[in-house]
PDB file of C-alpha atoms in Angstrom:
ATOM      1  CA  MET A   1      -1.779  -0.462  14.871  1.00  0.00           C
ATOM      2  CA  LEU A   2      -5.122  -0.087  13.506  1.00  0.00           C
ATOM      3  CA  LYS A   3      -8.258  -1.271  14.352  1.00  0.00           C
ATOM      4  CA  LEU A   4     -11.684  -1.344  12.609  1.00  0.00           C
ATOM      5  CA  THR A   5     -14.885  -1.815  14.313  1.00  0.00           C
ATOM      6  CA  GLY A   6     -18.109  -2.349  12.414  1.00  0.00           C
ATOM      7  CA  LEU A   7     -17.008   0.136   9.476  1.00  0.00           C
ATOM      8  CA  THR A   8     -19.441   0.813   6.554  1.00  0.00           C
ATOM      9  CA  LYS A   9     -19.198   2.472   3.997  1.00  0.00           C
ATOM     10  CA  ARG A  10     -21.519   3.715   1.061  1.00  0.00           C
ATOM     11  CA  PHE A  11     -21.880   4.666  -2.136  1.00  0.00           C
ATOM     12  CA  ALA A  12     -25.567   6.046  -3.793  1.00  0.00           C
ATOM     13  CA  THR A  13     -26.463   7.257  -7.412  1.00  0.00           C
ATOM     14  CA  ASP A  14     -29.786   8.423  -8.353  1.00  0.00           C
ATOM     15  CA  GLU A  15     -31.227   5.690  -8.663  1.00  0.00           C
ATOM     16  CA  VAL A  16     -29.190   2.726  -6.336  1.00  0.00           C
ATOM     17  CA  GLU A  17     -27.572   2.965  -3.085  1.00  0.00           C
ATOM     18  CA  THR A  18     -24.290  -0.036  -3.250  1.00  0.00           C
ATOM     19  CA  THR A  19     -23.150  -0.461   0.633  1.00  0.00           C
ATOM     20  CA  ALA A  20     -19.785  -1.670  -0.286  1.00  0.00           C
ATOM     21  CA  LEU A  21     -18.334  -2.005   3.350  1.00  0.00           C
ATOM     22  CA  ASN A  22     -21.139  -3.376   5.877  1.00  0.00           C
ATOM     23  CA  GLY A  23     -19.869  -3.453   9.575  1.00  0.00           C
ATOM     24  CA  ILE A  24     -16.316  -4.988   8.782  1.00  0.00           C
ATOM     25  CA  ASP A  25     -14.191  -5.578  12.402  1.00  0.00           C
ATOM     26  CA  LEU A  26     -10.962  -6.079  11.265  1.00  0.00           C
ATOM     27  CA  GLU A  27      -7.660  -5.871  13.402  1.00  0.00           C
ATOM     28  CA  ILE A  28      -3.747  -5.233  12.267  1.00  0.00           C
ATOM     29  CA  ASN A  29      -1.203  -5.631  14.542  1.00  0.00           C
ATOM     30  CA  ASP A  30       2.240  -3.506  14.140  1.00  0.00           C
ATOM     31  CA  GLY A  31       4.897  -5.891  12.371  1.00  0.00           C
ATOM     32  CA  GLU A  32       2.049  -8.139  10.251  1.00  0.00           C
ATOM     33  CA  PHE A  33       1.991  -9.156   7.237  1.00  0.00           C
ATOM     34  CA  VAL A  34      -1.819  -8.842   5.961  1.00  0.00           C
ATOM     35  CA  ALA A  35      -3.595 -10.210   2.632  1.00  0.00           C
ATOM     36  CA  VAL A  36      -7.357  -9.532   1.491  1.00  0.00           C
ATOM     37  CA  MET A  37      -8.925 -11.896  -0.866  1.00  0.00           C
ATOM     38  CA  GLY A  38     -12.019 -11.865  -2.641  1.00  0.00           C
ATOM     39  CA  PRO A  39     -14.594 -11.970  -5.447  1.00  0.00           C
ATOM     40  CA  SER A  40     -14.706  -8.151  -7.770  1.00  0.00           C
ATOM     41  CA  GLY A  41     -17.228  -5.895  -6.302  1.00  0.00           C
ATOM     42  CA  CYS A  42     -16.256  -7.527  -2.555  1.00  0.00           C
ATOM     43  CA  GLY A  43     -15.160  -4.443  -0.965  1.00  0.00           C
ATOM     44  CA  LYS A  44     -11.371  -5.185  -1.209  1.00  0.00           C
ATOM     45  CA  SER A  45     -10.806  -1.945  -3.014  1.00  0.00           C
ATOM     46  CA  THR A  46     -13.000   0.206  -0.974  1.00  0.00           C
ATOM     47  CA  LEU A  47     -11.382  -1.778   2.254  1.00  0.00           C
ATOM     48  CA  LEU A  48      -7.989  -0.750   1.503  1.00  0.00           C
ATOM     49  CA  ASN A  49      -8.982   3.246   0.101  1.00  0.00           C
ATOM     50  CA  VAL A  50     -10.895   3.469   3.804  1.00  0.00           C
ATOM     51  CA  VAL A  51      -7.314   2.406   5.677  1.00  0.00           C
ATOM     52  CA  GLY A  52      -5.383   3.825   3.542  1.00  0.00           C
ATOM     53  CA  MET A  53      -7.562   7.493   4.979  1.00  0.00           C
ATOM     54  CA  LEU A  54      -8.106   8.089   1.109  1.00  0.00           C
ATOM     55  CA  ASP A  55     -12.578   7.870   1.676  1.00  0.00           C
ATOM     56  CA  THR A  56     -13.986   8.442   4.818  1.00  0.00           C
ATOM     57  CA  PRO A  57     -16.421   5.455   6.262  1.00  0.00           C
ATOM     58  CA  ASP A  58     -20.488   6.660   6.884  1.00  0.00           C
ATOM     59  CA  GLY A  59     -20.292   4.270  10.558  1.00  0.00           C
ATOM     60  CA  GLY A  60     -18.278   2.633  12.508  1.00  0.00           C
ATOM     61  CA  SER A  61     -15.015   3.419  14.455  1.00  0.00           C
ATOM     62  CA  TYR A  62     -11.744   3.793  13.094  1.00  0.00           C
ATOM     63  CA  GLN A  63      -8.502   3.823  15.418  1.00  0.00           C
ATOM     64  CA  PHE A  64      -5.276   4.426  13.818  1.00  0.00           C
ATOM     65  CA  GLY A  65      -2.880   3.818  17.050  1.00  0.00           C
ATOM     66  CA  SER A  66      -4.061   5.582  19.682  1.00  0.00           C
ATOM     67  CA  GLU A  67      -5.875   7.851  17.578  1.00  0.00           C
ATOM     68  CA  GLU A  68      -9.738   7.737  16.383  1.00  0.00           C
ATOM     69  CA  ILE A  69      -9.923   9.222  12.704  1.00  0.00           C
ATOM     70  CA  ALA A  70     -13.158   7.639  11.074  1.00  0.00           C
ATOM     71  CA  ASN A  71     -14.043  11.174  12.016  1.00  0.00           C
ATOM     72  CA  TYR A  72     -10.706  12.882  10.337  1.00  0.00           C
ATOM     73  CA  ASN A  73     -11.712  16.231   7.322  1.00  0.00           C
ATOM     74  CA  GLU A  74      -9.307  15.323   4.787  1.00  0.00           C
ATOM     75  CA  ASN A  75      -6.382  18.079   5.996  1.00  0.00           C
ATOM     76  CA  GLN A  76      -6.175  16.123   9.542  1.00  0.00           C
ATOM     77  CA  ARG A  77      -6.149  12.976   6.942  1.00  0.00           C
ATOM     78  CA  ALA A  78      -3.128  13.720   4.615  1.00  0.00           C
ATOM     79  CA  GLU A  79      -1.535  14.142   7.278  1.00  0.00           C
ATOM     80  CA  LEU A  80      -2.104  11.547   9.253  1.00  0.00           C
ATOM     81  CA  ARG A  81      -1.268   9.528   5.687  1.00  0.00           C
ATOM     82  CA  LYS A  82       2.295  11.351   5.134  1.00  0.00           C
ATOM     83  CA  GLN A  83       3.268  10.250   8.094  1.00  0.00           C
ATOM     84  CA  ASN A  84       2.184   7.124   8.867  1.00  0.00           C
ATOM     85  CA  LEU A  85       1.469   5.443   4.997  1.00  0.00           C
ATOM     86  CA  GLY A  86       2.856   4.109   1.721  1.00  0.00           C
ATOM     87  CA  PHE A  87       1.130   3.088  -1.049  1.00  0.00           C
ATOM     88  CA  ILE A  88       1.931   0.104  -3.671  1.00  0.00           C
ATOM     89  CA  PHE A  89      -0.751   0.066  -6.771  1.00  0.00           C
ATOM     90  CA  GLN A  90      -1.636  -1.955  -9.350  1.00  0.00           C
ATOM     91  CA  SER A  91      -0.632   0.093 -12.176  1.00  0.00           C
ATOM     92  CA  PHE A  92       2.899   1.838 -10.537  1.00  0.00           C
ATOM     93  CA  ASN A  93       1.478   5.612 -11.151  1.00  0.00           C
ATOM     94  CA  LEU A  94       4.595   6.759 -11.931  1.00  0.00           C
ATOM     95  CA  ILE A  95       5.014  10.024 -13.488  1.00  0.00           C
ATOM     96  CA  ASP A  96       5.958   9.535 -17.013  1.00  0.00           C
ATOM     97  CA  GLU A  97       7.969  13.072 -17.052  1.00  0.00           C
ATOM     98  CA  LEU A  98      10.035  12.585 -14.358  1.00  0.00           C
ATOM     99  CA  THR A  99      12.987  10.347 -13.829  1.00  0.00           C
ATOM    100  CA  VAL A 100      12.988   7.409 -11.276  1.00  0.00           C
ATOM    101  CA  HIS A 101      15.027   9.292  -8.721  1.00  0.00           C
ATOM    102  CA  GLU A 102      12.762  12.576  -9.025  1.00  0.00           C
ATOM    103  CA  ASN A 103       9.824   9.841  -8.989  1.00  0.00           C
ATOM    104  CA  VAL A 104      10.684   8.665  -5.434  1.00  0.00           C
ATOM    105  CA  ASP A 105      11.734  11.834  -4.139  1.00  0.00           C
ATOM    106  CA  LEU A 106       8.523  13.492  -4.955  1.00  0.00           C
ATOM    107  CA  ALA A 107       6.969  11.740  -2.454  1.00  0.00           C
ATOM    108  CA  LEU A 108       9.961  13.752   0.339  1.00  0.00           C
ATOM    109  CA  LEU A 109       8.699  17.074  -1.296  1.00  0.00           C
ATOM    110  CA  TYR A 110       5.097  16.518  -0.376  1.00  0.00           C
ATOM    111  CA  GLN A 111       7.053  15.946   4.249  1.00  0.00           C
ATOM    112  CA  GLY A 112       9.036  18.906   3.166  1.00  0.00           C
ATOM    113  CA  VAL A 113      12.427  17.171   3.790  1.00  0.00           C
ATOM    114  CA  PRO A 114      15.313  18.620   3.317  1.00  0.00           C
ATOM    115  CA  ALA A 115      16.436  19.011  -0.432  1.00  0.00           C
ATOM    116  CA  LYS A 116      19.951  17.444   0.969  1.00  0.00           C
ATOM    117  CA  GLU A 117      18.335  14.891   3.061  1.00  0.00           C
ATOM    118  CA  ARG A 118      15.764  13.293   0.075  1.00  0.00           C
ATOM    119  CA  LYS A 119      18.805  13.173  -2.135  1.00  0.00           C
ATOM    120  CA  GLN A 120      20.486  10.532   0.269  1.00  0.00           C
ATOM    121  CA  ARG A 121      17.135   8.851   1.507  1.00  0.00           C
ATOM    122  CA  VAL A 122      16.394   8.380  -2.457  1.00  0.00           C
ATOM    123  CA  THR A 123      19.616   7.181  -3.029  1.00  0.00           C
ATOM    124  CA  GLU A 124      19.752   4.300  -0.161  1.00  0.00           C
ATOM    125  CA  VAL A 125      15.816   3.686  -1.588  1.00  0.00           C
ATOM    126  CA  LEU A 126      17.111   2.960  -4.920  1.00  0.00           C
ATOM    127  CA  GLU A 127      20.086   0.959  -3.751  1.00  0.00           C
ATOM    128  CA  ARG A 128      17.518  -1.467  -1.472  1.00  0.00           C
ATOM    129  CA  MET A 129      15.914  -2.212  -4.451  1.00  0.00           C
ATOM    130  CA  ASN A 130      18.677  -2.135  -7.052  1.00  0.00           C
ATOM    131  CA  ILE A 131      17.588   0.339  -9.580  1.00  0.00           C
ATOM    132  CA  ALA A 132      19.604   2.758  -8.423  1.00  0.00           C
ATOM    133  CA  HIS A 133      21.534   1.795 -12.187  1.00  0.00           C
ATOM    134  CA  ARG A 134      17.906   3.519 -13.443  1.00  0.00           C
ATOM    135  CA  ALA A 135      18.027   6.735 -11.109  1.00  0.00           C
ATOM    136  CA  LYS A 136      18.467   8.332 -14.444  1.00  0.00           C
ATOM    137  CA  HIS A 137      15.335   6.888 -16.943  1.00  0.00           C
ATOM    138  CA  PHE A 138      12.221   7.830 -17.311  1.00  0.00           C
ATOM    139  CA  PRO A 139       9.111   4.755 -16.409  1.00  0.00           C
ATOM    140  CA  GLN A 140       9.337   4.114 -19.609  1.00  0.00           C
ATOM    141  CA  GLN A 141      11.801   3.166 -19.960  1.00  0.00           C
ATOM    142  CA  LEU A 142      11.592   0.418 -17.491  1.00  0.00           C
ATOM    143  CA  SER A 143      11.039  -2.982 -17.694  1.00  0.00           C
ATOM    144  CA  GLY A 144       6.483  -3.561 -15.663  1.00  0.00           C
ATOM    145  CA  GLY A 145       8.963  -5.149 -12.772  1.00  0.00           C
ATOM    146  CA  GLN A 146      11.555  -2.265 -12.378  1.00  0.00           C
ATOM    147  CA  GLN A 147       8.719   0.479 -12.500  1.00  0.00           C
ATOM    148  CA  GLN A 148       7.412  -2.025  -9.396  1.00  0.00           C
ATOM    149  CA  ARG A 149      10.521  -1.897  -8.012  1.00  0.00           C
ATOM    150  CA  VAL A 150      10.504   2.045  -8.764  1.00  0.00           C
ATOM    151  CA  ALA A 151       7.052   2.070  -6.665  1.00  0.00           C
ATOM    152  CA  ILE A 152       7.719   0.528  -3.586  1.00  0.00           C
ATOM    153  CA  ALA A 153      11.107   2.819  -3.861  1.00  0.00           C
ATOM    154  CA  ARG A 154       8.812   5.420  -4.081  1.00  0.00           C
ATOM    155  CA  ALA A 155       6.093   4.020  -0.701  1.00  0.00           C
ATOM    156  CA  LEU A 156       9.827   2.749   1.520  1.00  0.00           C
ATOM    157  CA  VAL A 157      11.060   6.804   1.640  1.00  0.00           C
ATOM    158  CA  GLY A 158       9.060   8.195   3.635  1.00  0.00           C
ATOM    159  CA  LYS A 159       9.787   4.978   6.278  1.00  0.00           C
ATOM    160  CA  PRO A 160       5.728   4.548   6.414  1.00  0.00           C
ATOM    161  CA  LYS A 161       4.612   2.435   9.528  1.00  0.00           C
ATOM    162  CA  LEU A 162       2.070   1.218   7.508  1.00  0.00           C
ATOM    163  CA  VAL A 163       2.583   0.180   3.604  1.00  0.00           C
ATOM    164  CA  LEU A 164      -0.608  -0.607   1.743  1.00  0.00           C
ATOM    165  CA  ALA A 165      -0.370  -3.032  -1.685  1.00  0.00           C
ATOM    166  CA  ASP A 166      -3.520  -2.780  -3.924  1.00  0.00           C
ATOM    167  CA  GLU A 167      -2.604  -6.047  -6.445  1.00  0.00           C
ATOM    168  CA  PRO A 168       1.089  -5.209  -6.599  1.00  0.00           C
ATOM    169  CA  THR A 169       1.952  -8.268  -8.850  1.00  0.00           C
ATOM    170  CA  GLY A 170      -1.237  -7.850 -11.016  1.00  0.00           C
ATOM    171  CA  ASN A 171       0.163  -6.820 -13.803  1.00  0.00           C
ATOM    172  CA  LEU A 172       3.242  -7.950 -13.319  1.00  0.00           C
ATOM    173  CA  ASP A 173       4.394 -11.603 -15.517  1.00  0.00           C
ATOM    174  CA  SER A 174       5.649 -14.455 -12.752  1.00  0.00           C
ATOM    175  CA  LYS A 175       9.176 -13.780 -12.279  1.00  0.00           C
ATOM    176  CA  HIS A 176       8.516 -10.735 -11.694  1.00  0.00           C
ATOM    177  CA  GLY A 177       6.080 -10.798  -9.291  1.00  0.00           C
ATOM    178  CA  GLN A 178       7.731 -13.480  -7.298  1.00  0.00           C
ATOM    179  CA  GLU A 179       9.995 -10.227  -6.760  1.00  0.00           C
ATOM    180  CA  VAL A 180       8.134  -7.881  -6.326  1.00  0.00           C
ATOM    181  CA  MET A 181       6.309 -10.385  -3.180  1.00  0.00           C
ATOM    182  CA  GLY A 182      10.345 -10.901  -2.099  1.00  0.00           C
ATOM    183  CA  MET A 183      11.066  -7.376  -1.391  1.00  0.00           C
ATOM    184  CA  ILE A 184       7.710  -7.441  -0.282  1.00  0.00           C
ATOM    185  CA  THR A 185       8.204  -9.667   2.538  1.00  0.00           C
ATOM    186  CA  ASP A 186      11.785  -8.194   3.031  1.00  0.00           C
ATOM    187  CA  LEU A 187      10.378  -5.575   3.834  1.00  0.00           C
ATOM    188  CA  ASN A 188       8.145  -6.512   6.756  1.00  0.00           C
ATOM    189  CA  LYS A 189      10.914  -8.628   8.260  1.00  0.00           C
ATOM    190  CA  ASN A 190      12.416  -5.689   8.770  1.00  0.00           C
ATOM    191  CA  GLY A 191       9.312  -4.519  10.813  1.00  0.00           C
ATOM    192  CA  THR A 192       6.691  -1.980   8.479  1.00  0.00           C
ATOM    193  CA  THR A 193       3.670  -2.881   9.051  1.00  0.00           C
ATOM    194  CA  VAL A 194       2.304  -4.908   5.020  1.00  0.00           C
ATOM    195  CA  LEU A 195      -1.942  -4.682   4.183  1.00  0.00           C
ATOM    196  CA  MET A 196      -2.100  -6.834   0.546  1.00  0.00           C
ATOM    197  CA  VAL A 197      -4.811  -7.342  -1.732  1.00  0.00           C
ATOM    198  CA  THR A 198      -4.642  -9.857  -3.584  1.00  0.00           C
ATOM    199  CA  HIS A 199      -6.309 -11.936  -6.491  1.00  0.00           C
ATOM    200  CA  SER A 200      -3.846 -14.651  -6.181  1.00  0.00           C
ATOM    201  CA  GLU A 201      -3.646 -17.251  -3.755  1.00  0.00           C
ATOM    202  CA  GLU A 202       0.118 -18.150  -4.422  1.00  0.00           C
ATOM    203  CA  HIS A 203       0.599 -14.401  -3.430  1.00  0.00           C
ATOM    204  CA  ALA A 204      -1.537 -14.469  -0.347  1.00  0.00           C
ATOM    205  CA  GLN A 205       0.855 -17.445   1.013  1.00  0.00           C
ATOM    206  CA  TYR A 206       3.172 -14.741   1.951  1.00  0.00           C
ATOM    207  CA  ALA A 207       0.745 -13.264   4.844  1.00  0.00           C
ATOM    208  CA  HIS A 208       1.158 -14.255   7.993  1.00  0.00           C
ATOM    209  CA  ARG A 209      -2.847 -13.848   8.251  1.00  0.00           C
ATOM    210  CA  VAL A 210      -5.539 -13.839   5.310  1.00  0.00           C
ATOM    211  CA  VAL A 211      -8.965 -11.990   5.330  1.00  0.00           C
ATOM    212  CA  HIS A 212     -11.557 -12.955   3.344  1.00  0.00           C
ATOM    213  CA  MET A 213     -14.330 -10.702   2.507  1.00  0.00           C
ATOM    214  CA  LEU A 214     -17.825 -11.319   0.003  1.00  0.00           C
ATOM    215  CA  ASP A 215     -20.092  -8.667   0.037  1.00  0.00           C
ATOM    216  CA  GLY A 216     -18.243  -6.192   1.561  1.00  0.00           C
ATOM    217  CA  GLN A 217     -18.132  -7.965   4.673  1.00  0.00           C
ATOM    218  CA  VAL A 218     -15.526 -10.235   6.517  1.00  0.00           C
ATOM    219  CA  ILE A 219     -16.408 -14.255   6.227  1.00  0.00           C
ATOM    220  CA  SER A 220     -13.055 -15.578   7.896  1.00  0.00           C
ATOM    221  CA  GLN A 221      -9.426 -15.349   8.056  1.00  0.00           C
ATOM    222  CA  SER A 222      -7.195 -17.631   8.051  1.00  0.00           C
ATOM    223  CA  ALA A 223      -3.201 -17.573   9.329  1.00  0.00           C
ATOM    224  CA  ASP A 224      -0.834 -19.686   7.392  1.00  0.00           C
ATOM    225  CA  ALA A 225       2.328 -20.585   7.512  1.00  0.00           C
ATOM    226  CA  VAL A 226       4.083 -17.962   5.630  1.00  0.00           C
ATOM    227  CA  LYS A 227       5.584 -18.776   2.746  1.00  0.00           C
ATOM    228  CA  GLU A 228       9.234 -18.273   2.115  1.00  0.00           C
ATOM    229  CA  ALA A 229      10.438 -16.314  -0.636  1.00  0.00           C
ATOM    230  CA  VAL A 230      12.474 -17.336  -3.820  1.00  0.00           C
TER     231      VAL A 230
END
């Protein structure tokens, strides 16, 4: 699926330069569920942004499938991202002025999918997420757990090869957090590769492999028994 070799990323101001990623070597295979853990400031979110093609590395190699994309320009990254990636964010990132159906539909609109097909695919994914009965509601009319269901539906409607989840349970209570982890586990069992950043030891146990980061480096990786969703 993807391979990072010697990946580096630095951020500079007038007074200081910070190395966010310092020689990252990481490989993720098709169908894997990988969790990334580490203290705040260790580079987890930067790693997710680079893997998600939202940012470019300053050095090293990033192979996505058979393509070397470390030096892709913004348009090249956007096209590859649009066709292959789905994103789930801690803050949901739904558009308040759009209904549930319209929020999910927007992802397909950007891909140029015809209206009839968009309607069918949005309906199917909302039913899969058990949120179809809220299709005409607006985000502010939903609970946090329901909003995250919509966000997951939006991530999945484009049928991505890789889903990137950034603290997907961070704004949820324990019950809704478990529900969301169950959904993410199910989509992985159905063949979608998942890379998740989390602070939760419990939720990391759902992954096939846990990658621990510190000071911009991968310091350890562990393959644990996958926790079954309740």
